[in-house]
mmCIF file of C-alpha atoms in Angstrom:
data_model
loop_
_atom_site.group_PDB
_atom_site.id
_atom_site.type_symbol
_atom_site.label_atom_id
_atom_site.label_comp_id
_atom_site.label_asym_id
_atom_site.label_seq_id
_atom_site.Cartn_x
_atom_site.Cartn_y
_atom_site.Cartn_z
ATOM 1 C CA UNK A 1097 18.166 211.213 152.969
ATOM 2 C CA UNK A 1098 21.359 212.439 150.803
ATOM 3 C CA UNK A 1099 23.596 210.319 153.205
ATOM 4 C CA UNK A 1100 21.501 207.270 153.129
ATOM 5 C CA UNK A 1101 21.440 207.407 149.074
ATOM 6 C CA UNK A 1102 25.345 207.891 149.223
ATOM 7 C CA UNK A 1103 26.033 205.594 151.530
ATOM 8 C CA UNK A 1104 23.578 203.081 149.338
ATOM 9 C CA UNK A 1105 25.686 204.353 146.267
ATOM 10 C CA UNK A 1106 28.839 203.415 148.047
ATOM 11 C CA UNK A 1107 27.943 200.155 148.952
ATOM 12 C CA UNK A 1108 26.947 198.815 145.212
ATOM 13 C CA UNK A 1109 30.146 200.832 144.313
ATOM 14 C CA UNK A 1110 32.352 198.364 146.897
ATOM 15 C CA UNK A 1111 30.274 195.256 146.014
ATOM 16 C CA UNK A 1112 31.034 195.454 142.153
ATOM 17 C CA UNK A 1113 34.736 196.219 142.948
ATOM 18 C CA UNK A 1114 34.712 192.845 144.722
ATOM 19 C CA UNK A 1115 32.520 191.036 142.245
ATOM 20 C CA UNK A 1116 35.318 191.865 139.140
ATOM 21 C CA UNK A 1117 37.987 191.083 141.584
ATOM 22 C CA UNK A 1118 36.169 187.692 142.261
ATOM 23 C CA UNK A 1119 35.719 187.325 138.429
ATOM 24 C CA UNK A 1120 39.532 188.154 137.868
ATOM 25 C CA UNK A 1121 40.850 185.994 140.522
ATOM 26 C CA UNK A 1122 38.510 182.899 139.392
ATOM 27 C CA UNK A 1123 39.208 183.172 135.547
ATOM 28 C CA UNK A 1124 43.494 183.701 136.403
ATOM 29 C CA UNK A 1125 44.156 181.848 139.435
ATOM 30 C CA UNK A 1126 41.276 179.594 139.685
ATOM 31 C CA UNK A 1127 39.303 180.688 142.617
ATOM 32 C CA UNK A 1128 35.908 179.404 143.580
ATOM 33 C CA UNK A 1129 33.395 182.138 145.280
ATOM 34 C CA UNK A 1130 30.672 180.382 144.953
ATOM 35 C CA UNK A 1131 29.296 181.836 148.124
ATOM 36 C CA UNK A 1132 29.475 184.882 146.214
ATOM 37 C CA UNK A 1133 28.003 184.492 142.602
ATOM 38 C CA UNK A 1134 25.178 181.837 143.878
ATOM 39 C CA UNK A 1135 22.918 184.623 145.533
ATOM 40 C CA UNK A 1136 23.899 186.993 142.557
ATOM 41 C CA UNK A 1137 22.910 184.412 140.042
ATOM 42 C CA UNK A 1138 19.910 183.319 141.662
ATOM 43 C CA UNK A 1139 18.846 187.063 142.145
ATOM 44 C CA UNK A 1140 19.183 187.290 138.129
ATOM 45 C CA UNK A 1141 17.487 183.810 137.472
ATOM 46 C CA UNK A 1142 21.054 182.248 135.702
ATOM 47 C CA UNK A 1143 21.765 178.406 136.417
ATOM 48 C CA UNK A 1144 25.049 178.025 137.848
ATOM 49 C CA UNK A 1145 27.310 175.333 135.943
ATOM 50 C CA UNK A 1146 27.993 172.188 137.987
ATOM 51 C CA UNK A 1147 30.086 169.772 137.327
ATOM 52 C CA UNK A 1148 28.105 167.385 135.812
ATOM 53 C CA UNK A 1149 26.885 170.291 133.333
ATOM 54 C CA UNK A 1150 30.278 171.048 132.439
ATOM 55 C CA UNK A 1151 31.417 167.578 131.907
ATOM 56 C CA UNK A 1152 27.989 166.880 129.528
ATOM 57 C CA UNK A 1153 28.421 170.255 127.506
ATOM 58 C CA UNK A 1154 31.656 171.069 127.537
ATOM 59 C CA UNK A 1155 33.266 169.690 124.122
ATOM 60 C CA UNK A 1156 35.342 166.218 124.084
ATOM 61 C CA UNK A 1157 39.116 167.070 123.896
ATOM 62 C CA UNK A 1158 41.198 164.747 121.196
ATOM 63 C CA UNK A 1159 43.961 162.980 122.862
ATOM 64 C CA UNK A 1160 46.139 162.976 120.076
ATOM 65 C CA UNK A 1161 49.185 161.299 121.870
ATOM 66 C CA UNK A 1162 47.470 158.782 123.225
ATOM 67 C CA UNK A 1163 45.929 158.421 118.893
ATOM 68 C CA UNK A 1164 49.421 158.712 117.969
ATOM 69 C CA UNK A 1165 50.290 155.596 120.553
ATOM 70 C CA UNK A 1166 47.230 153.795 119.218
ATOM 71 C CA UNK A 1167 48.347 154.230 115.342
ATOM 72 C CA UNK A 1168 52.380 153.077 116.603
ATOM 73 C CA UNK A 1169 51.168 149.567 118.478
ATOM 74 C CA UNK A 1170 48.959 148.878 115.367
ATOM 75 C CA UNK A 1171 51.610 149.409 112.863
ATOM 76 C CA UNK A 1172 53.926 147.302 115.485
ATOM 77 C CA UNK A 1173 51.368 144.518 115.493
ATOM 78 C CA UNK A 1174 51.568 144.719 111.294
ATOM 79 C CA UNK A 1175 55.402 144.361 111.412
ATOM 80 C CA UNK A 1176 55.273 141.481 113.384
ATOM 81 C CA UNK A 1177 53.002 139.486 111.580
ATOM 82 C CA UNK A 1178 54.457 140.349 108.587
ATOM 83 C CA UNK A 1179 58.228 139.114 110.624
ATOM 84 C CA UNK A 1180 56.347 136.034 111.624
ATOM 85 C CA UNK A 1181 54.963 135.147 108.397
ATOM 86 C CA UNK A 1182 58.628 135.821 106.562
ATOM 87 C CA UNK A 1183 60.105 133.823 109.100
ATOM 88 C CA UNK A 1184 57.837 130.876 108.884
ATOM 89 C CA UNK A 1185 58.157 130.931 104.674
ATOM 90 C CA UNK A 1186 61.866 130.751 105.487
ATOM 91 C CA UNK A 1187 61.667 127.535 107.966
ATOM 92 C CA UNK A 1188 59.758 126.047 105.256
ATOM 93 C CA UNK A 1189 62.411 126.736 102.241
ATOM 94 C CA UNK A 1190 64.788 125.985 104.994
ATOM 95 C CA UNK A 1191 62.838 122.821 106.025
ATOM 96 C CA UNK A 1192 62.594 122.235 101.887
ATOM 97 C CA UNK A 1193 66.280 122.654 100.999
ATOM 98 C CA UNK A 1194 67.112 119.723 103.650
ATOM 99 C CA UNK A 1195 64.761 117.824 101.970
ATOM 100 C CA UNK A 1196 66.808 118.090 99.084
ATOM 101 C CA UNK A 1197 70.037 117.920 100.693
ATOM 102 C CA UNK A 1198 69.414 114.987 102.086
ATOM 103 C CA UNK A 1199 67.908 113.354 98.560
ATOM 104 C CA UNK A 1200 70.758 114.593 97.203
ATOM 105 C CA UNK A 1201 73.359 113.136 99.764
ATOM 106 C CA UNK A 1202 71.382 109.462 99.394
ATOM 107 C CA UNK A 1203 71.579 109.651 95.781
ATOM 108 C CA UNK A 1204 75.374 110.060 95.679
ATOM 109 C CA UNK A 1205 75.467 107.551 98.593
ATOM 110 C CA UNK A 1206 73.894 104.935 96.228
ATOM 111 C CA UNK A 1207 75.668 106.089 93.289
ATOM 112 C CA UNK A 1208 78.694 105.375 95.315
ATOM 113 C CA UNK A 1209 77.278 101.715 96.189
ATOM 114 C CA UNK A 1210 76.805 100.998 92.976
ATOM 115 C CA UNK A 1211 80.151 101.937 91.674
ATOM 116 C CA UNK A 1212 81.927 100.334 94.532
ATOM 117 C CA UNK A 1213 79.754 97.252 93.748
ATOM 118 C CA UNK A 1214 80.406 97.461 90.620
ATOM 119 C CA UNK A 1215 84.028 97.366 91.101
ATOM 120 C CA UNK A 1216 83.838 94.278 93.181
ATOM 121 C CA UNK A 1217 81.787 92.473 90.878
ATOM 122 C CA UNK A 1218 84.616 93.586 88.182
ATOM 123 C CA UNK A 1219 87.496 92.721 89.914
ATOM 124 C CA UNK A 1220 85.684 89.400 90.699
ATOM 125 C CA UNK A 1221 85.100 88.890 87.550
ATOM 126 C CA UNK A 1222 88.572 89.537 86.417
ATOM 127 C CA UNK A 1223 89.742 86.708 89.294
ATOM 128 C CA UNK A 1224 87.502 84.930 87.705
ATOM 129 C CA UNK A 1225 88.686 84.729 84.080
ATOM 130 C CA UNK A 1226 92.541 84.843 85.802
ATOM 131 C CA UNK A 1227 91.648 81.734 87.954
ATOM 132 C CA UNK A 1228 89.745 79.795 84.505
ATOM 133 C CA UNK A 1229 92.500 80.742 82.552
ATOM 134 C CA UNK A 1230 94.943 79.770 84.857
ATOM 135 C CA UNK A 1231 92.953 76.645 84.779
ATOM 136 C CA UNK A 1232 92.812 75.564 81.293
ATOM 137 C CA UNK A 1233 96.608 76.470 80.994
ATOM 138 C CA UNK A 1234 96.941 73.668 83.842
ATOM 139 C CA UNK A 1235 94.848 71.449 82.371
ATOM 140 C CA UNK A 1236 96.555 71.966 78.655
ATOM 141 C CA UNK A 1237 99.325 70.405 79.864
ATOM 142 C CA UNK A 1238 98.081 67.099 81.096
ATOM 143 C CA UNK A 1239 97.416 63.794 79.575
ATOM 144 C CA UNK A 1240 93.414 64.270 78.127
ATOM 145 C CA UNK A 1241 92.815 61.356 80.317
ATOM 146 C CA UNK A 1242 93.383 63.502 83.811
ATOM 147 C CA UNK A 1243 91.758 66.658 82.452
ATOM 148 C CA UNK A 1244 88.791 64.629 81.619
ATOM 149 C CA UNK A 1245 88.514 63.008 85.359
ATOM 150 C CA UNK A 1246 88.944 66.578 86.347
ATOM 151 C CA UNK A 1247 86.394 68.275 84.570
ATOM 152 C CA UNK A 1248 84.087 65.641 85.437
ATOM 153 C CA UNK A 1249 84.357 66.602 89.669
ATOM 154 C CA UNK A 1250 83.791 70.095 88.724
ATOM 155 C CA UNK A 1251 80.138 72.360 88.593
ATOM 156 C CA UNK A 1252 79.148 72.355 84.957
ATOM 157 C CA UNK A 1253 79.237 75.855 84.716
ATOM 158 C CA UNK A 1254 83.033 75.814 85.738
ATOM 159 C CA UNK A 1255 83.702 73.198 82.860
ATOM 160 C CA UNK A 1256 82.289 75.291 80.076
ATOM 161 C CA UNK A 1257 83.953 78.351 81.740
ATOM 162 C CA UNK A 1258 87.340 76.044 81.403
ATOM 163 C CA UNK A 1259 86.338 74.988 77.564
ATOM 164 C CA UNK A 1260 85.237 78.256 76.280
ATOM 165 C CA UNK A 1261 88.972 79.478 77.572
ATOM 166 C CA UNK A 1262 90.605 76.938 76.315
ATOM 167 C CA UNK A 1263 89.394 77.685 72.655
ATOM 168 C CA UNK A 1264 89.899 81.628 73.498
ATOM 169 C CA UNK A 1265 93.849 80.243 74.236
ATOM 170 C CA UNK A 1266 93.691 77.618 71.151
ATOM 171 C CA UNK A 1267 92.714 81.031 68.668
ATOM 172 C CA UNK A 1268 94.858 83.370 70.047
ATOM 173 C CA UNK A 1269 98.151 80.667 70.162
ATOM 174 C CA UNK A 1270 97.040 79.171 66.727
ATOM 175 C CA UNK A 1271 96.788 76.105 67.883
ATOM 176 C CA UNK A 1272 93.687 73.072 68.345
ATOM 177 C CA UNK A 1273 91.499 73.246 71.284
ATOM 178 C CA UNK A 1274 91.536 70.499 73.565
ATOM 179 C CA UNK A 1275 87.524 70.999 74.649
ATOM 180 C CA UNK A 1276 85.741 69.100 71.692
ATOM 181 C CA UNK A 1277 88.786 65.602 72.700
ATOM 182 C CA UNK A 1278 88.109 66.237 76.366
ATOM 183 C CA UNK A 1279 84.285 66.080 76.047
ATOM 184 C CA UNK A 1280 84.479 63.151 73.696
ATOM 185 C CA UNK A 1281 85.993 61.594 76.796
ATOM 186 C CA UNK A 1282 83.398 62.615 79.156
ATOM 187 C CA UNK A 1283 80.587 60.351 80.103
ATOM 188 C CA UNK A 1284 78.242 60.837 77.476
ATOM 189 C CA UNK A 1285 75.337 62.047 79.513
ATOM 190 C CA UNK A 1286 77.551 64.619 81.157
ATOM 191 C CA UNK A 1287 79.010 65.453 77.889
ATOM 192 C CA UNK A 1288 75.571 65.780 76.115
ATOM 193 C CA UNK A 1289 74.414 68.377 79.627
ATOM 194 C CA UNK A 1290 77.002 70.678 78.794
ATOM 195 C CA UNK A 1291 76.946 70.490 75.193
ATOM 196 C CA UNK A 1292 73.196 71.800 75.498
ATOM 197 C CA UNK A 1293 74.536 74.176 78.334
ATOM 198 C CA UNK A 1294 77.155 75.668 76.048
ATOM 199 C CA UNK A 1295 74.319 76.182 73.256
ATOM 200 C CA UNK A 1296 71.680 77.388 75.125
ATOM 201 C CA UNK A 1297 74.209 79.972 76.841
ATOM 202 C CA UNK A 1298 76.172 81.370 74.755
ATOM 203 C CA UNK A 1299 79.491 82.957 76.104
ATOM 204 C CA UNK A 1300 79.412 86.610 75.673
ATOM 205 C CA UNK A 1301 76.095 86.060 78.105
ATOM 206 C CA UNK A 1302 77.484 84.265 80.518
#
């Protein structure tokens, strides 16, 4: 009876040895002996943890890298809508200071017409009053006779040019005009046309 109670003694002795050493080698190195604890935990009425226990009740672990990643690609996503929208206000001013440009270059282009047209119309002018005066020095010094059948094949606008110079010559020489004899010459309905030409226009208009 002594043996049998030591040898009973023995045997619980060698099964908790292995039980720690199955608890120490599962909790360090990650050893399963399930065959082991299931009787034992049945035989003390404790529910074994299975996966899907574990995976319900165990608590949720943050992922703080991956957080971290999150919190990066948003504030990427921010800087590049902010880049886009700086970049699109810039096309426009861009856009807008063409606009300008290119107002500004048509202005100066017309300006430029205008002057050279301008110009023309000056110089034209001035070949004008050179030609006319040219003219009435011709005509000064022919008989009034030949002036007069002259005048008379030329545009009535060209004849009062040629009379209003030859008074400009007559007050700067100090001499008489020729105009008033020569129209006195003219046919009188001619002479009368450019009389009321003369009036109605006077020469600084002309």
């Amino acid at each position: 009876m002594k043996t049998l109670g030591k040898t009973i003694v023995l045997l619980m002795i060698i099964l908790i040895i292995l039980l720690g050493g199955a608890l120490i080698l599962r909790s360090v190195a990650g050893w399963k002996f399930d065959f082991l604890f299931q009787p034992v935990a049945k035989a003390l009425g404790m529910q074994q943890r299975t996966s899907q226990t574990i995976t319900s009740t165990d608590p949720i672990v943050f992922d703080r890298d991956g957080d971290k990643l999150r919190k990066q690609r948003e504030s990427l996503d921010l800087y590049r809508e902010e880049l886009d929208k700086r970049e699109a206000e810039i096309a426009q001013k861009e856009k807008l200071n063409e606009q300008i440009a290119s107002e500004l270059a048509n202005r100066e282009k017309s300006q430029e017409e205008r002057e050279r047209t301008f110009e023309l119309m000056q110089k034209q002018l001035n070949d004008k009053n050179l030609i006319v005066e040219q003219l009435a020095a011709y005509l000064n010094g022919m008989a009034p006779e030949n002036s007069v059948a002259i005048l008379e094949s030329m545009d009535d606008q060209v004849v009062i040019d040629i009379l209003r110079k030859v008074e400009e010559i007559a007050k700067r020489d100090g001499t008489s005009s020729m105009g008033g004899y020569w129209l006195s010459l003219m046919k009188p309905e001619r002479a009368a046309v450019i009389k009321t030409k003369m009036l109605n226009k006077p020469a600084e208009l002309r």
